[in-house]
Amino acid sequence: MQRASRLKRELSILTTEPPPGITCWQNEDQLDDLRAQILGAADTPYEKGIFNLEIVVPERYPFEPPKIRFLTPIYHPNIDSAGRICLDVLKLPPKGAWRPSLNISTLLTSIQLLMAEPNPDDPLMADISSEYKYNKQLFLLNAKEWTEKYASQ
């Protein structure tokens, strides 16, 4: 019950006051199955891209973080080909930083920040990470190409 009312409140805030460049909505009538879109930030290789994400809210939410993954392919050291995201706030302690005080809006904003500033020291994609570290021009070129190919409307 608590989970449902919290989710309804969070969705209502996401609808009325969404973070800049982020939208989130229910997938059909499932309260625990959400979709989100993140616009690629200006001055990043993801600029003008529209990235779709799937958010699955677990039974134990907010005591357990939602499972979020990219549906749109993205060239990024911290996001793998299945769309899984390596980000501490998406995992429970001790390895992660999830806390019940966080919400879906915060998580989506964190993902948006990760897109703009990858963390090559905690990669899911080792090859993309070393490209980001040692050949940034090539990384930027590849990321921009993928954005044009998969995330352009």
C-alpha atoms as a PDB file:
ATOM      1  CA  MET A   1       0.000   0.000   0.000  1.00  0.00           C
ATOM      2  CA  GLN A   2       2.773   2.395   1.021  1.00  0.00           C
ATOM      3  CA  ARG A   3       4.633   1.520  -2.202  1.00  0.00           C
ATOM      4  CA  ALA A   4       1.624   2.299  -4.401  1.00  0.00           C
ATOM      5  CA  SER A   5       0.919   5.679  -2.806  1.00  0.00           C
ATOM      6  CA  ARG A   6       4.597   6.648  -2.951  1.00  0.00           C
ATOM      7  CA  LEU A   7       4.808   5.648  -6.621  1.00  0.00           C
ATOM      8  CA  LYS A   8       1.654   7.607  -7.448  1.00  0.00           C
ATOM      9  CA  ARG A   9       3.091  10.674  -5.685  1.00  0.00           C
ATOM     10  CA  GLU A  10       6.465  10.310  -7.458  1.00  0.00           C
ATOM     11  CA  LEU A  11       4.802   9.914 -10.860  1.00  0.00           C
ATOM     12  CA  SER A  12       2.615  12.925 -10.237  1.00  0.00           C
ATOM     13  CA  ILE A  13       5.691  15.052  -9.403  1.00  0.00           C
ATOM     14  CA  LEU A  14       7.535  13.648 -12.447  1.00  0.00           C
ATOM     15  CA  THR A  15       4.565  14.666 -14.599  1.00  0.00           C
ATOM     16  CA  THR A  16       4.025  18.149 -13.165  1.00  0.00           C
ATOM     17  CA  GLU A  17       7.655  19.136 -12.404  1.00  0.00           C
ATOM     18  CA  PRO A  18       9.949  16.843 -14.387  1.00  0.00           C
ATOM     19  CA  PRO A  19      13.709  17.361 -14.168  1.00  0.00           C
ATOM     20  CA  PRO A  20      14.979  19.212 -17.292  1.00  0.00           C
ATOM     21  CA  GLY A  21      15.312  16.839 -20.249  1.00  0.00           C
ATOM     22  CA  ILE A  22      13.553  13.926 -18.517  1.00  0.00           C
ATOM     23  CA  THR A  23      10.063  12.484 -18.908  1.00  0.00           C
ATOM     24  CA  CYS A  24       8.637   9.450 -17.143  1.00  0.00           C
ATOM     25  CA  TRP A  25       5.302   7.655 -17.384  1.00  0.00           C
ATOM     26  CA  GLN A  26       3.480   4.409 -16.583  1.00  0.00           C
ATOM     27  CA  ASN A  27       3.700   1.672 -19.186  1.00  0.00           C
ATOM     28  CA  GLU A  28       0.031   0.851 -19.836  1.00  0.00           C
ATOM     29  CA  ASP A  29      -1.682   0.522 -16.451  1.00  0.00           C
ATOM     30  CA  GLN A  30       1.180  -1.114 -14.586  1.00  0.00           C
ATOM     31  CA  LEU A  31       2.251   1.023 -11.633  1.00  0.00           C
ATOM     32  CA  ASP A  32       5.500  -0.951 -11.281  1.00  0.00           C
ATOM     33  CA  ASP A  33       6.406  -0.853 -14.991  1.00  0.00           C
ATOM     34  CA  LEU A  34       7.502   2.609 -16.061  1.00  0.00           C
ATOM     35  CA  ARG A  35       9.139   4.129 -19.111  1.00  0.00           C
ATOM     36  CA  ALA A  36      11.350   7.203 -19.232  1.00  0.00           C
ATOM     37  CA  GLN A  37      13.040   9.335 -21.843  1.00  0.00           C
ATOM     38  CA  ILE A  38      16.253  11.256 -21.324  1.00  0.00           C
ATOM     39  CA  LEU A  39      17.344  13.905 -23.788  1.00  0.00           C
ATOM     40  CA  GLY A  40      21.062  13.929 -24.493  1.00  0.00           C
ATOM     41  CA  ALA A  41      22.595  17.038 -22.925  1.00  0.00           C
ATOM     42  CA  ALA A  42      24.071  19.856 -24.994  1.00  0.00           C
ATOM     43  CA  ASP A  43      27.832  19.732 -25.585  1.00  0.00           C
ATOM     44  CA  THR A  44      27.924  15.938 -25.148  1.00  0.00           C
ATOM     45  CA  PRO A  45      28.107  13.325 -27.921  1.00  0.00           C
ATOM     46  CA  TYR A  46      24.497  12.427 -26.970  1.00  0.00           C
ATOM     47  CA  GLU A  47      23.187  15.923 -27.790  1.00  0.00           C
ATOM     48  CA  LYS A  48      19.760  15.897 -29.524  1.00  0.00           C
ATOM     49  CA  GLY A  49      19.421  12.152 -28.856  1.00  0.00           C
ATOM     50  CA  ILE A  50      16.280  10.786 -27.228  1.00  0.00           C
ATOM     51  CA  PHE A  51      17.062   7.757 -25.079  1.00  0.00           C
ATOM     52  CA  ASN A  52      14.311   5.417 -23.887  1.00  0.00           C
ATOM     53  CA  LEU A  53      14.608   3.603 -20.571  1.00  0.00           C
ATOM     54  CA  GLU A  54      12.658   0.879 -18.818  1.00  0.00           C
ATOM     55  CA  ILE A  55      12.070   1.120 -15.074  1.00  0.00           C
ATOM     56  CA  VAL A  56      10.864  -1.918 -13.139  1.00  0.00           C
ATOM     57  CA  VAL A  57       9.870  -1.102  -9.580  1.00  0.00           C
ATOM     58  CA  PRO A  58      10.424  -4.031  -7.171  1.00  0.00           C
ATOM     59  CA  GLU A  59       7.898  -5.168  -4.541  1.00  0.00           C
ATOM     60  CA  ARG A  60      10.171  -3.883  -1.761  1.00  0.00           C
ATOM     61  CA  TYR A  61      10.486  -0.337  -3.185  1.00  0.00           C
ATOM     62  CA  PRO A  62      11.608   2.080  -1.680  1.00  0.00           C
ATOM     63  CA  PHE A  63      13.756  -0.308   0.387  1.00  0.00           C
ATOM     64  CA  GLU A  64      15.153  -1.729  -2.830  1.00  0.00           C
ATOM     65  CA  PRO A  65      16.145   0.365  -5.877  1.00  0.00           C
ATOM     66  CA  PRO A  66      14.211   0.161  -9.155  1.00  0.00           C
ATOM     67  CA  LYS A  67      15.807  -1.791 -11.992  1.00  0.00           C
ATOM     68  CA  ILE A  68      16.546   0.703 -14.767  1.00  0.00           C
ATOM     69  CA  ARG A  69      17.967  -0.093 -18.167  1.00  0.00           C
ATOM     70  CA  PHE A  70      18.381   1.659 -21.502  1.00  0.00           C
ATOM     71  CA  LEU A  71      16.127   0.421 -24.309  1.00  0.00           C
ATOM     72  CA  THR A  72      17.916   2.694 -26.791  1.00  0.00           C
ATOM     73  CA  PRO A  73      21.454   1.518 -27.642  1.00  0.00           C
ATOM     74  CA  ILE A  74      24.064   3.943 -26.312  1.00  0.00           C
ATOM     75  CA  TYR A  75      27.849   4.027 -26.708  1.00  0.00           C
ATOM     76  CA  HIS A  76      29.012   4.547 -23.138  1.00  0.00           C
ATOM     77  CA  PRO A  77      31.639   2.994 -20.817  1.00  0.00           C
ATOM     78  CA  ASN A  78      29.137   2.525 -17.954  1.00  0.00           C
ATOM     79  CA  ILE A  79      26.206   1.115 -19.987  1.00  0.00           C
ATOM     80  CA  ASP A  80      26.424  -2.322 -21.600  1.00  0.00           C
ATOM     81  CA  SER A  81      24.859  -3.675 -24.783  1.00  0.00           C
ATOM     82  CA  ALA A  82      21.865  -4.998 -22.791  1.00  0.00           C
ATOM     83  CA  GLY A  83      21.236  -1.466 -21.500  1.00  0.00           C
ATOM     84  CA  ARG A  84      22.351  -2.240 -17.946  1.00  0.00           C
ATOM     85  CA  ILE A  85      23.790   0.749 -16.093  1.00  0.00           C
ATOM     86  CA  CYS A  86      26.759   0.752 -13.730  1.00  0.00           C
ATOM     87  CA  LEU A  87      25.849   3.421 -11.194  1.00  0.00           C
ATOM     88  CA  ASP A  88      26.190   3.188  -7.391  1.00  0.00           C
ATOM     89  CA  VAL A  89      22.722   4.628  -6.598  1.00  0.00           C
ATOM     90  CA  LEU A  90      21.128   1.737  -8.534  1.00  0.00           C
ATOM     91  CA  LYS A  91      22.582  -0.833  -6.118  1.00  0.00           C
ATOM     92  CA  LEU A  92      21.954  -1.650  -2.472  1.00  0.00           C
ATOM     93  CA  PRO A  93      24.727  -1.102   0.101  1.00  0.00           C
ATOM     94  CA  PRO A  94      27.427  -2.222   0.864  1.00  0.00           C
ATOM     95  CA  LYS A  95      28.430  -2.091  -2.834  1.00  0.00           C
ATOM     96  CA  GLY A  96      25.891   0.542  -3.770  1.00  0.00           C
ATOM     97  CA  ALA A  97      24.550   3.837  -2.484  1.00  0.00           C
ATOM     98  CA  TRP A  98      20.764   3.296  -2.751  1.00  0.00           C
ATOM     99  CA  ARG A  99      18.747   4.774   0.126  1.00  0.00           C
ATOM    100  CA  PRO A 100      14.955   4.802   0.555  1.00  0.00           C
ATOM    101  CA  SER A 101      15.108   8.615   0.647  1.00  0.00           C
ATOM    102  CA  LEU A 102      16.119   8.603  -3.037  1.00  0.00           C
ATOM    103  CA  ASN A 103      13.422   8.531  -5.694  1.00  0.00           C
ATOM    104  CA  ILE A 104      12.968   7.783  -9.397  1.00  0.00           C
ATOM    105  CA  SER A 105      13.450  11.436 -10.325  1.00  0.00           C
ATOM    106  CA  THR A 106      16.828  11.474  -8.520  1.00  0.00           C
ATOM    107  CA  LEU A 107      17.874   8.244 -10.244  1.00  0.00           C
ATOM    108  CA  LEU A 108      16.985   9.548 -13.706  1.00  0.00           C
ATOM    109  CA  THR A 109      18.875  12.774 -13.009  1.00  0.00           C
ATOM    110  CA  SER A 110      21.902  10.709 -11.880  1.00  0.00           C
ATOM    111  CA  ILE A 111      21.740   8.669 -15.093  1.00  0.00           C
ATOM    112  CA  GLN A 112      21.548  11.897 -17.115  1.00  0.00           C
ATOM    113  CA  LEU A 113      24.669  13.167 -15.298  1.00  0.00           C
ATOM    114  CA  LEU A 114      26.459   9.859 -15.908  1.00  0.00           C
ATOM    115  CA  MET A 115      25.704  10.215 -19.625  1.00  0.00           C
ATOM    116  CA  ALA A 116      27.336  13.649 -19.624  1.00  0.00           C
ATOM    117  CA  GLU A 117      30.268  12.558 -17.438  1.00  0.00           C
ATOM    118  CA  PRO A 118      31.162   8.878 -17.809  1.00  0.00           C
ATOM    119  CA  ASN A 119      33.112   7.144 -15.064  1.00  0.00           C
ATOM    120  CA  PRO A 120      35.841   5.222 -16.933  1.00  0.00           C
ATOM    121  CA  ASP A 121      37.233   3.850 -13.646  1.00  0.00           C
ATOM    122  CA  ASP A 122      34.105   1.742 -13.002  1.00  0.00           C
ATOM    123  CA  PRO A 123      33.254   0.494 -16.495  1.00  0.00           C
ATOM    124  CA  LEU A 124      30.836  -2.146 -17.742  1.00  0.00           C
ATOM    125  CA  MET A 125      32.405  -1.882 -21.190  1.00  0.00           C
ATOM    126  CA  ALA A 126      36.201  -2.113 -20.804  1.00  0.00           C
ATOM    127  CA  ASP A 127      36.967  -1.405 -24.474  1.00  0.00           C
ATOM    128  CA  ILE A 128      34.807   1.745 -24.562  1.00  0.00           C
ATOM    129  CA  SER A 129      36.305   2.817 -21.240  1.00  0.00           C
ATOM    130  CA  SER A 130      39.890   2.607 -22.471  1.00  0.00           C
ATOM    131  CA  GLU A 131      38.865   4.417 -25.652  1.00  0.00           C
ATOM    132  CA  TYR A 132      37.341   7.154 -23.477  1.00  0.00           C
ATOM    133  CA  LYS A 133      40.558   7.386 -21.414  1.00  0.00           C
ATOM    134  CA  TYR A 134      43.182   7.115 -24.159  1.00  0.00           C
ATOM    135  CA  ASN A 135      41.509   8.212 -27.397  1.00  0.00           C
ATOM    136  CA  LYS A 136      38.745  10.629 -26.439  1.00  0.00           C
ATOM    137  CA  GLN A 137      38.291  11.940 -30.008  1.00  0.00           C
ATOM    138  CA  LEU A 138      37.463   8.434 -31.251  1.00  0.00           C
ATOM    139  CA  PHE A 139      35.133   7.860 -28.293  1.00  0.00           C
ATOM    140  CA  LEU A 140      33.282  11.120 -29.021  1.00  0.00           C
ATOM    141  CA  LEU A 141      33.008  10.216 -32.694  1.00  0.00           C
ATOM    142  CA  ASN A 142      31.628   6.733 -31.974  1.00  0.00           C
ATOM    143  CA  ALA A 143      29.202   7.975 -29.296  1.00  0.00           C
ATOM    144  CA  LYS A 144      27.916  10.684 -31.652  1.00  0.00           C
ATOM    145  CA  GLU A 145      27.502   8.132 -34.460  1.00  0.00           C
ATOM    146  CA  TRP A 146      25.508   5.788 -32.224  1.00  0.00           C
ATOM    147  CA  THR A 147      23.355   8.701 -31.062  1.00  0.00           C
ATOM    148  CA  GLU A 148      22.558   9.647 -34.665  1.00  0.00           C
ATOM    149  CA  LYS A 149      21.913   6.013 -35.599  1.00  0.00           C
ATOM    150  CA  TYR A 150      19.789   4.885 -32.605  1.00  0.00           C
ATOM    151  CA  ALA A 151      18.546   7.945 -30.690  1.00  0.00           C
ATOM    152  CA  SER A 152      17.508  10.394 -33.417  1.00  0.00           C
ATOM    153  CA  GLN A 153      13.825  10.911 -34.019  1.00  0.00           C
END
